[in-house]
């Protein structure tokens, strides 16, 4: 079967199943192309929460499909590759977080959505890279446990010196791959380019950035900035839409190491099979689902711009 006829069959099946195809901004180009909606973690969670479709096919990683299952329990949530995990989400466990809470009983617990449902269930409020500063600022608590991403946590803390932070020592291996000396070198080669970085990058890399934001924030910045050239400090999947939406601008990946193997697992064939077989289904059992839902709902209630 050619790629084009496979794409047509996927769209036909999605129609027959009354399915919404969501794709994260790091997915393969052809998956982003065929999706109904592409977006960052926050945007896709909102879409999952408000869809009236019967089926949500989540082209992303496991924690994202879990969030959709938590927010839309009456829908069938599919993750075309069940083995698409997130190493950062696996760097923390609910038990580990419980132990940290015992050490800092006064602290509010803020957990990045890149975490399992069981970890979210031990959390006061979730955040994404798009809203983390606003979420933590909205809290009355002076003391914060921030998990699991130490880099995003330190970035948030830099805006809120009045609060005391305790960081879980997790990180995204793909973003951690980007080194400050590589960024300095590529900046020197392209002195007319702006450097956009994701807050999952190392603090030494973030110090060099002109703009720090979530993946969807990068689309907005590329479109509104008068600059013609950008160095990109996040996973390479973002280049697809950046190039498509800004044909007159140039985007240079800061390092070839900026790749998340888990985000590259889902193929068109996997997506077709998932829709055809209505599997693998992702579910979250009670009472974890309700407790994790509370943490996600609190996040979604924080006013956006
Ligand atoms: P955002 O799309 O929310 O910026 O998240 C980045 C990421 O690492 C998702 O796995
Ligand atoms: Fe996890 Fe990093 Fe991959 Fe995102 S890019 S899914 S944080 S490993």
mmCIF file of C-alpha atoms and ligand atoms in Angstrom:
data_model
loop_
_atom_site.group_PDB
_atom_site.id
_atom_site.type_symbol
_atom_site.label_atom_id
_atom_site.label_comp_id
_atom_site.label_asym_id
_atom_site.label_seq_id
_atom_site.Cartn_x
_atom_site.Cartn_y
_atom_site.Cartn_z
ATOM 1 C CA UNK A 1 0.000 0.000 0.000
ATOM 2 C CA UNK A 2 1.366 3.456 -0.825
ATOM 3 C CA UNK A 3 1.706 6.091 1.901
ATOM 4 C CA UNK A 4 -1.040 8.144 0.264
ATOM 5 C CA UNK A 5 -3.578 5.332 0.211
ATOM 6 C CA UNK A 6 -2.643 4.420 3.810
ATOM 7 C CA UNK A 7 -3.269 8.027 4.827
ATOM 8 C CA UNK A 8 -6.650 7.973 3.049
ATOM 9 C CA UNK A 9 -7.613 4.762 4.813
ATOM 10 C CA UNK A 10 -6.622 6.191 8.194
ATOM 11 C CA UNK A 11 -8.831 9.244 7.598
ATOM 12 C CA UNK A 12 -11.710 6.985 6.486
ATOM 13 C CA UNK A 13 -11.343 4.757 9.556
ATOM 14 C CA UNK A 14 -11.137 7.783 11.848
ATOM 15 C CA UNK A 15 -14.432 8.973 10.343
ATOM 16 C CA UNK A 16 -16.102 5.551 10.756
ATOM 17 C CA UNK A 17 -14.894 5.206 14.364
ATOM 18 C CA UNK A 18 -15.818 8.816 15.182
ATOM 19 C CA UNK A 19 -12.218 9.245 16.316
ATOM 20 C CA UNK A 20 -10.112 12.329 17.014
ATOM 21 C CA UNK A 21 -6.423 11.959 16.134
ATOM 22 C CA UNK A 22 -4.167 14.045 18.397
ATOM 23 C CA UNK A 23 -0.448 14.330 17.693
ATOM 24 C CA UNK A 24 2.257 15.867 19.842
ATOM 25 C CA UNK A 25 4.581 18.370 18.176
ATOM 26 C CA UNK A 26 7.462 15.833 18.368
ATOM 27 C CA UNK A 27 5.716 13.116 16.339
ATOM 28 C CA UNK A 28 6.985 11.988 12.931
ATOM 29 C CA UNK A 29 6.112 14.419 10.106
ATOM 30 C CA UNK A 30 3.581 12.069 8.484
ATOM 31 C CA UNK A 31 1.752 11.556 11.789
ATOM 32 C CA UNK A 32 1.549 15.312 12.375
ATOM 33 C CA UNK A 33 0.294 15.722 8.814
ATOM 34 C CA UNK A 34 -2.579 13.285 9.216
ATOM 35 C CA UNK A 35 -3.650 14.330 12.734
ATOM 36 C CA UNK A 36 -6.781 16.388 13.391
ATOM 37 C CA UNK A 37 -4.885 18.475 15.922
ATOM 38 C CA UNK A 38 -1.201 18.876 16.734
ATOM 39 C CA UNK A 39 -0.059 20.600 19.880
ATOM 40 C CA UNK A 40 1.892 20.726 23.105
ATOM 41 C CA UNK A 41 1.010 18.778 26.239
ATOM 42 C CA UNK A 42 -1.321 21.493 27.546
ATOM 43 C CA UNK A 43 -3.135 22.054 24.249
ATOM 44 C CA UNK A 44 -3.665 18.336 23.648
ATOM 45 C CA UNK A 45 -4.974 17.780 27.211
ATOM 46 C CA UNK A 46 -7.521 20.542 26.633
ATOM 47 C CA UNK A 47 -8.594 18.965 23.340
ATOM 48 C CA UNK A 48 -8.980 15.563 25.003
ATOM 49 C CA UNK A 49 -11.081 17.107 27.774
ATOM 50 C CA UNK A 50 -13.473 18.853 25.401
ATOM 51 C CA UNK A 51 -13.899 16.476 22.452
ATOM 52 C CA UNK A 52 -17.309 15.012 21.680
ATOM 53 C CA UNK A 53 -15.814 12.170 19.615
ATOM 54 C CA UNK A 54 -16.109 8.579 20.896
ATOM 55 C CA UNK A 55 -12.458 7.672 20.407
ATOM 56 C CA UNK A 56 -9.241 9.621 21.063
ATOM 57 C CA UNK A 57 -6.145 8.292 19.290
ATOM 58 C CA UNK A 58 -3.183 9.798 21.099
ATOM 59 C CA UNK A 59 -0.046 9.942 18.976
ATOM 60 C CA UNK A 60 2.415 10.776 21.708
ATOM 61 C CA UNK A 61 3.779 8.951 24.720
ATOM 62 C CA UNK A 62 2.129 6.940 27.482
ATOM 63 C CA UNK A 63 1.675 9.707 30.078
ATOM 64 C CA UNK A 64 -0.170 11.834 27.501
ATOM 65 C CA UNK A 65 -2.648 9.064 26.683
ATOM 66 C CA UNK A 66 -3.106 8.508 30.417
ATOM 67 C CA UNK A 67 -3.916 12.202 30.884
ATOM 68 C CA UNK A 68 -6.517 11.916 28.116
ATOM 69 C CA UNK A 69 -8.001 8.819 29.813
ATOM 70 C CA UNK A 70 -8.142 10.699 33.135
ATOM 71 C CA UNK A 71 -9.800 13.758 31.602
ATOM 72 C CA UNK A 72 -12.181 11.863 29.293
ATOM 73 C CA UNK A 73 -13.090 8.623 31.131
ATOM 74 C CA UNK A 74 -16.145 7.977 28.943
ATOM 75 C CA UNK A 75 -14.021 7.864 25.752
ATOM 76 C CA UNK A 76 -11.929 5.085 24.303
ATOM 77 C CA UNK A 77 -8.329 6.341 24.445
ATOM 78 C CA UNK A 78 -5.857 4.620 22.126
ATOM 79 C CA UNK A 79 -2.058 4.841 22.146
ATOM 80 C CA UNK A 80 -0.943 3.217 18.854
ATOM 81 C CA UNK A 81 2.339 2.051 20.440
ATOM 82 C CA UNK A 82 1.928 1.044 24.053
ATOM 83 C CA UNK A 83 5.719 0.898 24.417
ATOM 84 C CA UNK A 84 6.054 4.653 23.748
ATOM 85 C CA UNK A 85 7.076 5.724 27.227
ATOM 86 C CA UNK A 86 8.837 8.742 28.704
ATOM 87 C CA UNK A 87 12.115 8.139 30.592
ATOM 88 C CA UNK A 88 11.595 11.303 32.636
ATOM 89 C CA UNK A 89 8.132 10.129 33.778
ATOM 90 C CA UNK A 90 9.762 6.851 34.864
ATOM 91 C CA UNK A 91 12.401 8.667 36.970
ATOM 92 C CA UNK A 92 9.864 9.150 39.760
ATOM 93 C CA UNK A 93 7.475 6.769 41.511
ATOM 94 C CA UNK A 94 4.435 7.454 43.659
ATOM 95 C CA UNK A 95 6.283 5.870 46.599
ATOM 96 C CA UNK A 96 9.298 8.120 46.077
ATOM 97 C CA UNK A 97 7.095 11.198 45.950
ATOM 98 C CA UNK A 98 5.245 10.113 49.112
ATOM 99 C CA UNK A 99 8.602 9.849 50.914
ATOM 100 C CA UNK A 100 9.578 13.328 49.745
ATOM 101 C CA UNK A 101 6.227 14.666 51.020
ATOM 102 C CA UNK A 102 7.011 13.178 54.430
ATOM 103 C CA UNK A 103 10.322 15.072 54.480
ATOM 104 C CA UNK A 104 8.638 18.390 53.565
ATOM 105 C CA UNK A 105 5.119 18.160 55.026
ATOM 106 C CA UNK A 106 4.372 21.879 54.582
ATOM 107 C CA UNK A 107 5.201 21.929 50.864
ATOM 108 C CA UNK A 108 2.675 22.013 48.032
ATOM 109 C CA UNK A 109 3.411 19.332 45.425
ATOM 110 C CA UNK A 110 3.631 20.504 41.807
ATOM 111 C CA UNK A 111 4.138 17.741 39.264
ATOM 112 C CA UNK A 112 4.957 18.192 35.605
ATOM 113 C CA UNK A 113 2.430 16.349 33.411
ATOM 114 C CA UNK A 114 5.360 14.223 32.193
ATOM 115 C CA UNK A 115 4.608 11.757 34.993
ATOM 116 C CA UNK A 116 2.518 8.632 35.502
ATOM 117 C CA UNK A 117 -1.083 8.756 36.731
ATOM 118 C CA UNK A 118 0.061 7.189 40.029
ATOM 119 C CA UNK A 119 2.539 10.051 40.560
ATOM 120 C CA UNK A 120 -0.109 12.622 39.637
ATOM 121 C CA UNK A 121 -2.392 11.044 42.250
ATOM 122 C CA UNK A 122 0.146 12.101 44.953
ATOM 123 C CA UNK A 123 0.174 15.663 43.620
ATOM 124 C CA UNK A 124 -1.602 18.890 44.599
ATOM 125 C CA UNK A 125 -1.460 20.440 41.144
ATOM 126 C CA UNK A 126 0.014 19.541 37.750
ATOM 127 C CA UNK A 127 1.741 21.864 35.312
ATOM 128 C CA UNK A 128 3.052 21.761 31.767
ATOM 129 C CA UNK A 129 5.970 23.647 30.284
ATOM 130 C CA UNK A 130 3.459 26.206 28.958
ATOM 131 C CA UNK A 131 1.949 27.135 32.333
ATOM 132 C CA UNK A 132 4.465 26.065 35.016
ATOM 133 C CA UNK A 133 5.348 29.579 36.247
ATOM 134 C CA UNK A 134 1.680 30.636 36.409
ATOM 135 C CA UNK A 135 0.699 27.425 38.215
ATOM 136 C CA UNK A 136 3.340 27.799 40.931
ATOM 137 C CA UNK A 137 2.681 31.549 41.263
ATOM 138 C CA UNK A 138 -1.027 30.799 41.816
ATOM 139 C CA UNK A 139 -0.240 28.785 44.971
ATOM 140 C CA UNK A 140 -0.364 30.300 48.454
ATOM 141 C CA UNK A 141 2.207 27.794 49.738
ATOM 142 C CA UNK A 142 5.677 29.239 50.308
ATOM 143 C CA UNK A 143 7.331 25.862 50.034
ATOM 144 C CA UNK A 144 7.128 23.806 46.841
ATOM 145 C CA UNK A 145 8.073 20.246 45.926
ATOM 146 C CA UNK A 146 8.647 20.315 42.166
ATOM 147 C CA UNK A 147 8.771 16.949 40.359
ATOM 148 C CA UNK A 148 10.099 15.278 38.320
ATOM 149 C CA UNK A 149 11.962 17.736 36.018
ATOM 150 C CA UNK A 150 14.787 19.522 37.883
ATOM 151 C CA UNK A 151 15.478 21.783 34.874
ATOM 152 C CA UNK A 152 11.901 23.019 34.469
ATOM 153 C CA UNK A 153 11.745 23.339 38.264
ATOM 154 C CA UNK A 154 14.849 25.546 38.442
ATOM 155 C CA UNK A 155 13.535 27.640 35.551
ATOM 156 C CA UNK A 156 10.241 28.218 37.430
ATOM 157 C CA UNK A 157 12.090 28.970 40.676
ATOM 158 C CA UNK A 158 14.080 31.738 38.949
ATOM 159 C CA UNK A 159 10.798 33.712 38.621
ATOM 160 C CA UNK A 160 9.689 33.100 42.206
ATOM 161 C CA UNK A 161 12.598 33.874 44.560
ATOM 162 C CA UNK A 162 10.155 34.346 47.438
ATOM 163 C CA UNK A 163 9.363 30.602 47.477
ATOM 164 C CA UNK A 164 11.498 27.698 48.681
ATOM 165 C CA UNK A 165 11.804 24.812 46.223
ATOM 166 C CA UNK A 166 12.690 21.144 46.678
ATOM 167 C CA UNK A 167 13.437 19.546 43.305
ATOM 168 C CA UNK A 168 13.100 15.928 42.289
ATOM 169 C CA UNK A 169 16.265 14.989 40.412
ATOM 170 C CA UNK A 170 14.644 13.983 37.102
ATOM 171 C CA UNK A 171 15.338 15.207 33.583
ATOM 172 C CA UNK A 172 14.543 14.579 29.934
ATOM 173 C CA UNK A 173 17.449 12.626 28.397
ATOM 174 C CA UNK A 174 16.765 14.116 24.948
ATOM 175 C CA UNK A 175 16.934 17.740 26.117
ATOM 176 C CA UNK A 176 19.800 16.986 28.494
ATOM 177 C CA UNK A 177 21.774 15.918 25.390
ATOM 178 C CA UNK A 178 22.084 19.551 24.323
ATOM 179 C CA UNK A 179 25.270 21.080 25.739
ATOM 180 C CA UNK A 180 25.994 24.764 26.303
ATOM 181 C CA UNK A 181 29.272 24.604 24.325
ATOM 182 C CA UNK A 182 27.355 23.280 21.281
ATOM 183 C CA UNK A 183 24.929 26.179 21.565
ATOM 184 C CA UNK A 184 27.766 28.705 21.845
ATOM 185 C CA UNK A 185 29.401 27.233 18.744
ATOM 186 C CA UNK A 186 26.235 27.246 16.632
ATOM 187 C CA UNK A 187 25.374 30.764 17.824
ATOM 188 C CA UNK A 188 28.817 31.920 16.695
ATOM 189 C CA UNK A 189 28.218 30.322 13.265
ATOM 190 C CA UNK A 190 24.826 32.064 12.931
ATOM 191 C CA UNK A 191 25.142 35.401 14.747
ATOM 192 C CA UNK A 192 21.924 36.676 13.112
ATOM 193 C CA UNK A 193 19.791 33.822 14.529
ATOM 194 C CA UNK A 194 17.665 33.848 17.711
ATOM 195 C CA UNK A 195 17.961 30.853 20.016
ATOM 196 C CA UNK A 196 14.679 29.353 21.310
ATOM 197 C CA UNK A 197 14.957 26.733 24.045
ATOM 198 C CA UNK A 198 12.559 24.417 25.842
ATOM 199 C CA UNK A 199 12.668 24.705 29.667
ATOM 200 C CA UNK A 200 13.571 20.987 29.864
ATOM 201 C CA UNK A 201 17.073 22.037 28.702
ATOM 202 C CA UNK A 202 19.950 22.317 31.166
ATOM 203 C CA UNK A 203 20.145 25.693 33.053
ATOM 204 C CA UNK A 204 23.504 26.474 31.342
ATOM 205 C CA UNK A 205 21.735 26.144 27.960
ATOM 206 C CA UNK A 206 18.759 28.231 29.104
ATOM 207 C CA UNK A 207 21.134 31.053 30.090
ATOM 208 C CA UNK A 208 22.030 31.351 26.392
ATOM 209 C CA UNK A 209 18.426 31.494 25.120
ATOM 210 C CA UNK A 210 16.654 34.515 23.605
ATOM 211 C CA UNK A 211 13.296 32.886 24.265
ATOM 212 C CA UNK A 212 12.288 29.988 26.551
ATOM 213 C CA UNK A 213 8.907 28.342 25.967
ATOM 214 C CA UNK A 214 6.861 25.200 25.366
ATOM 215 C CA UNK A 215 6.745 23.618 21.922
ATOM 216 C CA UNK A 216 3.577 25.488 20.925
ATOM 217 C CA UNK A 217 5.119 28.673 22.311
ATOM 218 C CA UNK A 218 7.861 28.201 19.722
ATOM 219 C CA UNK A 219 5.347 28.266 16.860
ATOM 220 C CA UNK A 220 3.885 31.501 18.175
ATOM 221 C CA UNK A 221 7.308 33.101 18.677
ATOM 222 C CA UNK A 222 8.559 32.080 15.208
ATOM 223 C CA UNK A 223 5.481 33.616 13.596
ATOM 224 C CA UNK A 224 5.456 36.890 15.492
ATOM 225 C CA UNK A 225 9.186 37.566 15.675
ATOM 226 C CA UNK A 226 10.635 39.712 12.878
ATOM 227 C CA UNK A 227 13.768 37.487 12.907
ATOM 228 C CA UNK A 228 14.384 35.318 9.846
ATOM 229 C CA UNK A 229 16.635 32.690 11.413
ATOM 230 C CA UNK A 230 16.216 30.593 14.557
ATOM 231 C CA UNK A 231 18.311 28.017 16.389
ATOM 232 C CA UNK A 232 16.026 25.420 17.942
ATOM 233 C CA UNK A 233 16.663 23.906 21.370
ATOM 234 C CA UNK A 234 14.041 21.179 21.536
ATOM 235 C CA UNK A 235 13.152 17.833 19.946
ATOM 236 C CA UNK A 236 13.568 17.759 16.160
ATOM 237 C CA UNK A 237 9.901 16.905 15.415
ATOM 238 C CA UNK A 238 9.096 20.576 15.912
ATOM 239 C CA UNK A 239 10.873 21.457 12.664
ATOM 240 C CA UNK A 240 8.020 20.046 10.538
ATOM 241 C CA UNK A 241 5.405 22.679 11.412
ATOM 242 C CA UNK A 242 7.931 25.483 11.941
ATOM 243 C CA UNK A 243 9.075 25.075 8.337
ATOM 244 C CA UNK A 244 5.556 24.660 6.977
ATOM 245 C CA UNK A 245 4.145 27.717 8.737
ATOM 246 C CA UNK A 246 7.162 29.947 8.044
ATOM 247 C CA UNK A 247 8.440 29.179 4.539
ATOM 248 C CA UNK A 248 10.437 32.431 4.480
ATOM 249 C CA UNK A 249 12.337 31.632 7.710
ATOM 250 C CA UNK A 250 15.207 29.298 8.508
ATOM 251 C CA UNK A 251 15.264 26.870 11.450
ATOM 252 C CA UNK A 252 18.479 25.194 12.594
ATOM 253 C CA UNK A 253 18.431 22.343 15.113
ATOM 254 C CA UNK A 254 20.937 23.169 17.866
ATOM 255 C CA UNK A 255 22.167 19.545 18.010
ATOM 256 C CA UNK A 256 21.474 16.315 16.084
ATOM 257 C CA UNK A 257 21.131 14.669 19.524
ATOM 258 C CA UNK A 258 17.796 16.446 20.060
ATOM 259 C CA UNK A 259 15.686 13.409 19.310
ATOM 260 C CA UNK A 260 13.265 11.493 21.527
ATOM 261 C CA UNK A 261 13.189 7.855 20.342
ATOM 262 C CA UNK A 262 9.872 7.264 22.095
ATOM 263 C CA UNK A 263 8.206 10.092 20.198
ATOM 264 C CA UNK A 264 9.334 8.536 16.920
ATOM 265 C CA UNK A 265 7.818 5.069 17.487
ATOM 266 C CA UNK A 266 4.341 5.541 16.015
ATOM 267 C CA UNK A 267 4.177 4.864 12.272
ATOM 268 C CA UNK A 268 1.248 5.265 9.880
ATOM 269 C CA UNK A 269 0.890 1.469 9.961
ATOM 270 C CA UNK A 270 0.632 1.530 13.790
ATOM 271 C CA UNK A 271 -1.954 4.295 13.617
ATOM 272 C CA UNK A 272 -4.008 2.358 11.051
ATOM 273 C CA UNK A 273 -3.828 -0.873 13.094
ATOM 274 C CA UNK A 274 -4.800 0.960 16.266
ATOM 275 C CA UNK A 275 -7.917 2.429 14.647
ATOM 276 C CA UNK A 276 -8.802 -0.863 12.942
ATOM 277 C CA UNK A 277 -8.482 -2.961 16.135
ATOM 278 C CA UNK A 278 -9.428 -0.238 18.615
ATOM 279 C CA UNK A 279 -6.327 -1.075 20.654
ATOM 280 C CA UNK A 280 -4.152 -0.669 22.654
ATOM 281 C CA UNK A 281 -6.643 1.023 24.971
ATOM 282 C CA UNK A 282 -5.204 3.131 27.803
ATOM 283 C CA UNK A 283 -7.216 3.248 31.025
ATOM 284 C CA UNK A 284 -6.528 4.545 34.517
ATOM 285 C CA UNK A 285 -8.176 2.720 37.405
ATOM 286 C CA UNK A 286 -9.905 4.275 40.393
ATOM 287 C CA UNK A 287 -9.025 5.685 42.897
ATOM 288 C CA UNK A 288 -5.873 6.841 41.073
ATOM 289 C CA UNK A 289 -7.917 8.330 38.237
ATOM 290 C CA UNK A 290 -10.021 10.623 40.464
ATOM 291 C CA UNK A 291 -7.021 11.759 42.514
ATOM 292 C CA UNK A 292 -4.942 12.459 39.401
ATOM 293 C CA UNK A 293 -7.943 14.222 37.851
ATOM 294 C CA UNK A 294 -8.069 16.629 40.778
ATOM 295 C CA UNK A 295 -4.433 17.626 40.160
ATOM 296 C CA UNK A 296 -5.101 18.101 36.417
ATOM 297 C CA UNK A 297 -8.362 20.007 37.010
ATOM 298 C CA UNK A 298 -6.617 22.385 39.416
ATOM 299 C CA UNK A 299 -4.044 23.053 36.686
ATOM 300 C CA UNK A 300 -6.723 23.639 34.034
ATOM 301 C CA UNK A 301 -8.482 26.103 36.371
ATOM 302 C CA UNK A 302 -5.409 28.387 36.530
ATOM 303 C CA UNK A 303 -6.246 31.338 34.248
ATOM 304 C CA UNK A 304 -4.362 31.412 30.942
ATOM 305 C CA UNK A 305 -3.414 34.606 29.068
HETATM 306 P P1 LIG B 1 5.470 20.459 25.620
HETATM 307 O O1 LIG B 1 4.947 20.046 24.287
HETATM 308 O O2 LIG B 1 4.355 20.595 26.572
HETATM 309 O O3 LIG B 1 6.322 21.665 25.537
HETATM 310 O O4 LIG B 1 6.313 19.218 26.227
HETATM 311 C C1 LIG B 1 7.505 18.782 25.817
HETATM 312 C C2 LIG B 1 7.720 17.344 26.077
HETATM 313 O O5 LIG B 1 8.765 16.910 26.422
HETATM 314 C C3 LIG B 1 6.635 16.425 25.906
HETATM 315 O O6 LIG B 1 7.116 15.163 26.127
HETATM 316 FE FE1 LIG B 2 9.903 12.351 27.774
HETATM 317 FE FE2 LIG B 2 11.807 13.982 26.895
HETATM 318 FE FE3 LIG B 2 10.658 12.333 25.205
HETATM 319 FE FE4 LIG B 2 9.302 14.408 26.197
HETATM 320 S S1 LIG B 2 11.050 14.512 24.865
HETATM 321 S S2 LIG B 2 8.573 12.308 25.979
HETATM 322 S S3 LIG B 2 10.147 14.512 28.272
HETATM 323 S S4 LIG B 2 11.892 11.761 26.994
#
